[in-house]
Amino acid sequence: MFRYFKINEQGMKEIQEKIGNCLVIQDSTEKEREEIVQRYQLPNDIFLESKTPEDVSRLEKLQKTRLKDPLLLTLIDLSFDVEPIEASLHPVTFIYAQGLLIIHLSKKTSLLDVLLKEKNKKLFTAEEVIFQCILLIYDHYIKKLRQEKEKIDRLDQAAHSTTENKELFELANVKRTMVYLDHSLRDQQETVDRLIENKPMMERLDNESLLYDVKLRQRFTNKMVSIYRDLLESIGELFSDMIDNNLNHILKYLDSAALVISIPTLLFGLWGMNTGGLPGEKWSLGTLVIVLLALVSTVLASVHLFRKDYSK
């Protein structure tokens, strides 16, 4: 689907005619994408359709097109209400040229709807639209990271009292999510930094406040990821220590049980030898006495071991 917008001193407004200076392509068919590619002589693979979560962001100049000085910018947006994490990552492509801005969006994203809200309508240049989109993308990552922080807090509490499989599986899932977020943000940071170093674009942006907000969001998300990954590592180590501690207690119990069982086994073994001269061999109550002796010895050993504190 194609939507046309006019970006000027009055802001960003949608128009019906195909004469705008901003074209938004969202939830498009292959035929529609081919139409744009042929119209402007763009590379055939320029519009990514979320093939894999390993798609990378990029910034490059396009050659041999019908656009003037075109610049390709691809970023990875995130839908924070989609699971698993692989399905929530999708590319957003900008083709920035003199007189025209083309934005290609996945059907999963609500980026355009948020961009067109009342508070965001005062976007007077294509450069402001691009950086406002970058700001919103980082907001999506921040919201997702806050969701993961709630899970991390629950796991931190659980790690002090349980080592159930449910918590361990959730820990593995959160770690998986954080790995994808970490690598996506690191890759994206390099692309955004290169964009900020583009002097012609920065001269036309002329919005220090917006640029500062983008840099601040970038630093904020990177710090959040770094802190949360460290927290997950400490929680994982705590789970491992708890498992080792529980295993040690079980081994102490089994060793104690083996010691208790060995006492009657030793006594019965001694009095069961087929050799002469064994005390009480001709006594009618000999068997009962040996059983009682073994029982008393076992009880005494059990009481002694029970009083020992195995938690130290």
Tab-separated table of C-alpha atoms in Angstrom, residues 3-312:
chain	number	residue	atom	x	y	z
A	3	ARG	CA	0.622	6.608	1.104
A	4	TYR	CA	1.766	10.060	0.004
A	5	PHE	CA	2.704	12.918	2.321
A	6	LYS	CA	3.719	16.526	1.988
A	7	ILE	CA	6.473	17.736	4.310
A	8	ASN	CA	6.894	21.510	4.457
A	9	GLU	CA	6.806	24.440	6.879
A	10	GLN	CA	3.282	23.412	7.924
A	11	GLY	CA	4.383	19.973	9.035
A	12	MET	CA	3.845	16.473	7.694
A	13	LYS	CA	0.412	15.930	6.179
A	14	GLU	CA	-1.066	13.104	4.149
A	15	ILE	CA	-2.335	13.982	0.669
A	16	GLN	CA	-4.301	12.064	-1.941
A	17	GLU	CA	-2.377	13.172	-5.004
A	18	LYS	CA	0.859	11.498	-6.011
A	19	ILE	CA	2.756	14.772	-5.830
A	20	GLY	CA	4.053	14.647	-2.277
A	21	ASN	CA	7.686	14.635	-1.298
A	22	CYS	CA	7.317	11.630	1.001
A	23	LEU	CA	6.173	8.157	-0.063
A	24	VAL	CA	5.400	5.556	2.610
A	25	ILE	CA	5.200	1.899	1.588
A	26	GLN	CA	3.687	-0.428	4.183
A	27	ASP	CA	2.290	-3.942	4.046
A	28	SER	CA	3.175	-3.939	0.379
A	29	THR	CA	2.936	-6.733	-2.157
A	30	GLU	CA	5.861	-7.908	-4.223
A	31	LYS	CA	4.280	-6.276	-7.290
A	32	GLU	CA	4.078	-2.900	-5.517
A	33	ARG	CA	7.713	-3.102	-4.442
A	34	GLU	CA	8.765	-3.985	-7.977
A	35	GLU	CA	6.847	-0.955	-9.238
A	36	ILE	CA	8.855	1.409	-7.015
A	37	VAL	CA	12.109	-0.332	-7.889
A	38	GLN	CA	11.465	0.098	-11.607
A	39	ARG	CA	10.131	3.648	-11.271
A	40	TYR	CA	13.316	4.910	-9.627
A	41	GLN	CA	15.741	2.233	-10.904
A	42	LEU	CA	16.574	1.018	-7.424
A	43	PRO	CA	18.458	-2.192	-6.512
A	44	ASN	CA	16.199	-5.247	-6.613
A	45	ASP	CA	16.901	-6.250	-3.013
A	46	ILE	CA	16.562	-2.797	-1.499
A	47	PHE	CA	13.313	-3.478	0.363
A	48	LEU	CA	13.875	-6.129	3.014
A	49	GLU	CA	10.809	-7.990	4.200
A	50	SER	CA	12.037	-9.213	7.572
A	51	LYS	CA	13.707	-12.303	6.177
A	52	THR	CA	15.598	-13.165	9.361
A	53	PRO	CA	16.294	-11.441	12.684
A	54	GLU	CA	19.956	-11.446	11.663
A	55	ASP	CA	19.335	-8.743	9.047
A	56	VAL	CA	21.711	-5.847	9.628
A	57	SER	CA	21.219	-2.107	9.545
A	58	ARG	CA	23.127	-0.199	6.879
A	59	LEU	CA	23.864	3.221	5.478
A	60	GLU	CA	25.098	3.587	1.924
A	61	LYS	CA	24.915	5.782	-1.139
A	62	LEU	CA	22.919	4.456	-4.065
A	63	GLN	CA	24.328	4.567	-7.567
A	64	LYS	CA	22.693	4.706	-10.999
A	65	THR	CA	19.154	5.557	-9.911
A	66	ARG	CA	16.662	8.157	-11.100
A	67	LEU	CA	16.898	9.931	-7.746
A	68	LYS	CA	19.294	12.766	-6.992
A	69	ASP	CA	22.004	11.967	-4.423
A	70	PRO	CA	20.054	9.063	-2.857
A	71	LEU	CA	21.111	7.694	0.499
A	72	LEU	CA	19.894	4.318	1.773
A	73	LEU	CA	19.295	3.889	5.490
A	74	THR	CA	18.018	0.599	6.928
A	75	LEU	CA	17.311	0.246	10.641
A	76	ILE	CA	15.916	-2.631	12.694
A	77	ASP	CA	12.682	-1.790	14.482
A	78	LEU	CA	11.094	-3.878	17.207
A	79	SER	CA	7.495	-4.774	17.970
A	80	PHE	CA	7.568	-5.187	21.745
A	81	ASP	CA	4.201	-7.046	21.890
A	82	VAL	CA	5.309	-9.879	19.570
A	83	GLU	CA	6.895	-13.140	20.714
A	84	PRO	CA	9.354	-14.737	20.230
A	85	ILE	CA	12.063	-12.115	19.874
A	86	GLU	CA	13.002	-13.318	16.373
A	87	ALA	CA	9.521	-12.462	15.108
A	88	SER	CA	9.517	-8.993	16.671
A	89	LEU	CA	12.554	-7.634	14.779
A	90	HIS	CA	11.904	-6.153	11.351
A	91	PRO	CA	13.656	-3.670	9.059
A	92	VAL	CA	12.647	-0.078	8.334
A	93	THR	CA	14.125	1.329	5.131
A	94	PHE	CA	14.583	5.005	4.246
A	95	ILE	CA	15.627	6.246	0.805
A	96	TYR	CA	16.656	9.830	1.340
A	97	ALA	CA	17.102	11.912	-1.809
A	98	GLN	CA	16.710	15.531	-2.859
A	99	GLY	CA	13.012	16.246	-3.179
A	100	LEU	CA	11.816	12.799	-2.098
A	101	LEU	CA	11.828	10.597	0.971
A	102	ILE	CA	10.738	6.972	0.582
A	103	ILE	CA	9.965	4.980	3.725
A	104	HIS	CA	9.394	1.248	3.579
A	105	LEU	CA	7.727	-0.246	6.678
A	106	SER	CA	6.854	-3.764	7.714
A	107	LYS	CA	3.207	-4.520	8.389
A	108	LYS	CA	4.222	-5.390	11.978
A	109	THR	CA	5.222	-1.862	12.921
A	110	SER	CA	3.054	0.982	14.207
A	111	LEU	CA	5.818	3.480	13.542
A	112	LEU	CA	3.834	5.561	11.048
A	113	ASP	CA	0.754	5.774	13.266
A	114	VAL	CA	2.827	7.041	16.188
A	115	LEU	CA	4.675	9.444	13.920
A	116	LEU	CA	1.418	11.002	12.740
A	117	LYS	CA	-0.018	11.574	16.200
A	118	GLU	CA	-0.825	15.150	17.085
A	119	LYS	CA	2.359	15.748	19.087
A	120	ASN	CA	4.539	14.525	16.226
A	121	LYS	CA	2.870	16.380	13.328
A	122	LYS	CA	5.250	19.329	13.472
A	123	LEU	CA	7.948	17.746	11.347
A	124	PHE	CA	9.088	20.286	8.805
A	125	THR	CA	11.836	18.432	6.921
A	126	ALA	CA	12.634	14.934	5.705
A	127	GLU	CA	15.624	14.925	8.048
A	128	GLU	CA	13.371	15.532	11.049
A	129	VAL	CA	11.106	12.678	9.938
A	130	ILE	CA	14.076	10.287	9.753
A	131	PHE	CA	15.449	11.232	13.164
A	132	GLN	CA	12.005	11.188	14.741
A	133	CYS	CA	11.609	7.623	13.430
A	134	ILE	CA	14.998	6.714	14.922
A	135	LEU	CA	13.852	8.161	18.247
A	136	LEU	CA	10.653	6.100	18.151
A	137	ILE	CA	12.591	2.939	17.284
A	138	TYR	CA	14.778	3.419	20.346
A	139	ASP	CA	11.624	3.977	22.413
A	140	HIS	CA	10.403	0.565	21.236
A	141	TYR	CA	13.633	-1.035	22.432
A	142	ILE	CA	13.374	0.743	25.779
A	143	LYS	CA	9.825	-0.511	26.298
A	144	LYS	CA	10.885	-4.061	25.443
A	145	LEU	CA	13.854	-3.829	27.793
A	146	ARG	CA	11.600	-2.684	30.620
A	147	GLN	CA	9.396	-5.711	30.020
A	148	GLU	CA	12.468	-7.923	30.280
A	149	LYS	CA	13.525	-6.112	33.481
A	150	GLU	CA	10.289	-7.246	35.145
A	151	LYS	CA	11.157	-10.849	34.248
A	152	ILE	CA	14.707	-10.371	35.536
A	153	ASP	CA	13.380	-9.098	38.871
A	154	ARG	CA	11.108	-12.156	39.192
A	155	LEU	CA	13.999	-14.464	38.386
A	156	ASP	CA	16.183	-12.707	40.927
A	157	GLN	CA	13.623	-13.384	43.653
A	158	ALA	CA	13.134	-16.982	42.518
A	159	ALA	CA	16.874	-17.648	42.464
A	160	HIS	CA	17.009	-17.181	46.251
A	161	SER	CA	14.433	-19.874	46.967
A	162	THR	CA	14.017	-22.327	44.091
A	163	THR	CA	15.743	-24.118	41.251
A	164	GLU	CA	12.599	-25.361	39.505
A	165	ASN	CA	12.729	-26.083	35.790
A	166	LYS	CA	10.155	-23.357	35.068
A	167	GLU	CA	12.445	-20.609	36.343
A	168	LEU	CA	15.468	-22.075	34.584
A	169	PHE	CA	13.588	-22.194	31.268
A	170	GLU	CA	12.452	-18.587	31.738
A	171	LEU	CA	16.035	-17.566	32.489
A	172	ALA	CA	17.165	-19.167	29.223
A	173	ASN	CA	14.416	-17.344	27.287
A	174	VAL	CA	15.298	-13.961	28.796
A	175	LYS	CA	18.976	-14.525	28.021
A	176	ARG	CA	18.058	-15.360	24.424
A	177	THR	CA	16.019	-12.167	24.120
A	178	MET	CA	18.805	-10.046	25.571
A	179	VAL	CA	21.343	-11.515	23.146
A	180	TYR	CA	19.209	-10.471	20.160
A	181	LEU	CA	18.548	-7.018	21.609
A	182	ASP	CA	22.204	-6.481	22.455
A	183	HIS	CA	23.494	-7.384	19.000
A	184	SER	CA	20.728	-5.472	17.202
A	185	LEU	CA	21.451	-2.311	19.182
A	186	ARG	CA	25.203	-2.570	18.732
A	187	ASP	CA	24.807	-2.982	14.993
A	188	GLN	CA	22.312	-0.117	14.870
A	189	GLN	CA	24.537	2.192	16.909
A	190	GLU	CA	27.253	2.002	14.280
A	191	THR	CA	24.781	2.890	11.524
A	192	VAL	CA	23.227	5.790	13.452
A	193	ASP	CA	26.671	7.129	14.351
A	194	ARG	CA	27.630	7.126	10.677
A	195	LEU	CA	24.393	8.928	9.846
A	196	ILE	CA	25.134	11.616	12.434
A	197	GLU	CA	28.576	12.065	10.872
A	198	ASN	CA	26.919	12.868	7.521
A	199	LYS	CA	27.573	16.621	7.376
A	200	PRO	CA	25.106	17.534	4.585
A	201	MET	CA	22.247	15.872	6.448
A	202	MET	CA	23.218	17.459	9.774
A	203	GLU	CA	23.315	20.892	8.169
A	204	ARG	CA	19.802	20.419	6.812
A	205	LEU	CA	18.470	18.887	10.046
A	206	ASP	CA	18.943	22.081	12.086
A	207	ASN	CA	17.254	20.573	15.139
A	208	GLU	CA	19.724	20.222	18.012
A	209	SER	CA	17.006	19.145	20.424
A	210	LEU	CA	15.952	16.170	18.295
A	211	LEU	CA	19.547	15.150	17.656
A	212	TYR	CA	20.315	15.307	21.378
A	213	ASP	CA	17.267	13.145	22.166
A	214	VAL	CA	18.411	10.493	19.678
A	215	LYS	CA	21.912	10.379	21.183
A	216	LEU	CA	20.475	10.228	24.693
A	217	ARG	CA	18.110	7.350	23.811
A	218	GLN	CA	20.990	5.537	22.165
A	219	ARG	CA	23.174	5.783	25.271
A	220	PHE	CA	20.245	4.876	27.510
A	221	THR	CA	19.338	1.688	25.621
A	222	ASN	CA	22.969	0.578	25.407
A	223	LYS	CA	23.396	1.038	29.157
A	224	MET	CA	20.144	-0.817	29.877
A	225	VAL	CA	21.253	-3.795	27.794
A	226	SER	CA	24.672	-3.875	29.423
A	227	ILE	CA	23.238	-3.739	32.963
A	228	TYR	CA	20.524	-6.321	32.297
A	229	ARG	CA	22.941	-8.790	30.716
A	230	ASP	CA	25.208	-8.473	33.763
A	231	LEU	CA	22.211	-9.043	36.032
A	232	LEU	CA	21.291	-12.165	34.089
A	233	GLU	CA	24.820	-13.470	34.444
A	234	SER	CA	24.717	-12.970	38.216
A	235	ILE	CA	21.280	-14.613	38.434
A	236	GLY	CA	22.511	-17.543	36.352
A	237	GLU	CA	25.488	-17.941	38.667
A	238	LEU	CA	23.161	-17.797	41.685
A	239	PHE	CA	20.964	-20.537	40.212
A	240	SER	CA	24.093	-22.618	39.591
A	241	ASP	CA	25.328	-22.061	43.152
A	242	MET	CA	21.899	-22.980	44.539
A	243	ILE	CA	21.877	-26.204	42.529
A	244	ASP	CA	25.390	-27.068	43.707
A	245	ASN	CA	24.417	-26.306	47.298
A	246	ASN	CA	21.307	-28.491	47.102
A	247	LEU	CA	23.365	-31.249	45.536
A	248	ASN	CA	25.868	-31.033	48.392
A	249	HIS	CA	23.037	-31.374	50.925
A	250	ILE	CA	21.687	-34.414	49.095
A	251	LEU	CA	25.125	-36.011	49.021
A	252	LYS	CA	25.565	-35.359	52.751
A	253	TYR	CA	22.195	-37.013	53.389
A	254	LEU	CA	23.061	-40.012	51.215
A	255	ASP	CA	26.457	-40.369	52.898
A	256	SER	CA	24.778	-40.274	56.307
A	257	ALA	CA	22.185	-42.837	55.222
A	258	ALA	CA	24.935	-45.091	53.893
A	259	LEU	CA	26.804	-44.787	57.215
A	260	VAL	CA	23.670	-45.676	59.212
A	261	ILE	CA	22.944	-48.686	57.030
A	262	SER	CA	26.537	-49.885	57.281
A	263	ILE	CA	26.320	-50.323	61.085
A	264	PRO	CA	23.782	-53.211	61.150
A	265	THR	CA	25.375	-54.599	58.003
A	266	LEU	CA	28.731	-54.806	59.804
A	267	LEU	CA	27.232	-56.456	62.886
A	268	PHE	CA	25.220	-58.995	60.927
A	269	GLY	CA	28.253	-59.713	58.778
A	270	LEU	CA	30.475	-60.430	61.779
A	271	TRP	CA	27.993	-62.756	63.475
A	272	GLY	CA	27.125	-64.444	60.215
A	273	MET	CA	30.639	-65.773	59.537
A	274	ASN	CA	30.865	-69.557	59.130
A	275	THR	CA	33.760	-69.947	61.586
A	276	GLY	CA	33.957	-71.595	64.984
A	277	GLY	CA	34.261	-69.908	68.361
A	278	LEU	CA	31.808	-67.110	67.654
A	279	PRO	CA	30.347	-65.741	70.939
A	280	GLY	CA	26.727	-66.711	71.512
A	281	GLU	CA	26.544	-69.218	68.690
A	282	LYS	CA	24.784	-71.775	70.933
A	283	TRP	CA	22.671	-69.250	72.820
A	284	SER	CA	18.944	-69.356	71.960
A	285	LEU	CA	18.568	-65.575	72.388
A	286	GLY	CA	21.756	-64.753	70.483
A	287	THR	CA	19.964	-63.709	67.292
A	288	LEU	CA	17.553	-61.444	69.168
A	289	VAL	CA	20.412	-59.800	71.088
A	290	ILE	CA	22.351	-59.114	67.871
A	291	VAL	CA	19.258	-57.607	66.226
A	292	LEU	CA	18.612	-55.400	69.268
A	293	LEU	CA	22.285	-54.365	69.351
A	294	ALA	CA	22.185	-53.454	65.669
A	295	LEU	CA	18.914	-51.536	66.172
A	296	VAL	CA	20.268	-49.560	69.143
A	297	SER	CA	23.530	-48.758	67.330
A	298	THR	CA	21.578	-47.610	64.252
A	299	VAL	CA	19.274	-45.366	66.318
A	300	LEU	CA	22.190	-43.798	68.189
A	301	ALA	CA	24.091	-43.108	64.961
A	302	SER	CA	20.934	-41.674	63.353
A	303	VAL	CA	20.289	-39.328	66.288
A	304	HIS	CA	23.885	-38.151	66.230
A	305	LEU	CA	23.854	-37.451	62.504
A	306	PHE	CA	20.403	-35.815	62.719
A	307	ARG	CA	21.687	-33.280	65.253
A	308	LYS	CA	24.510	-32.182	62.970
A	309	ASP	CA	23.862	-28.980	60.987
A	310	TYR	CA	24.413	-29.757	57.296
A	311	SER	CA	23.679	-26.212	56.166
A	312	LYS	CA	27.126	-25.021	57.302
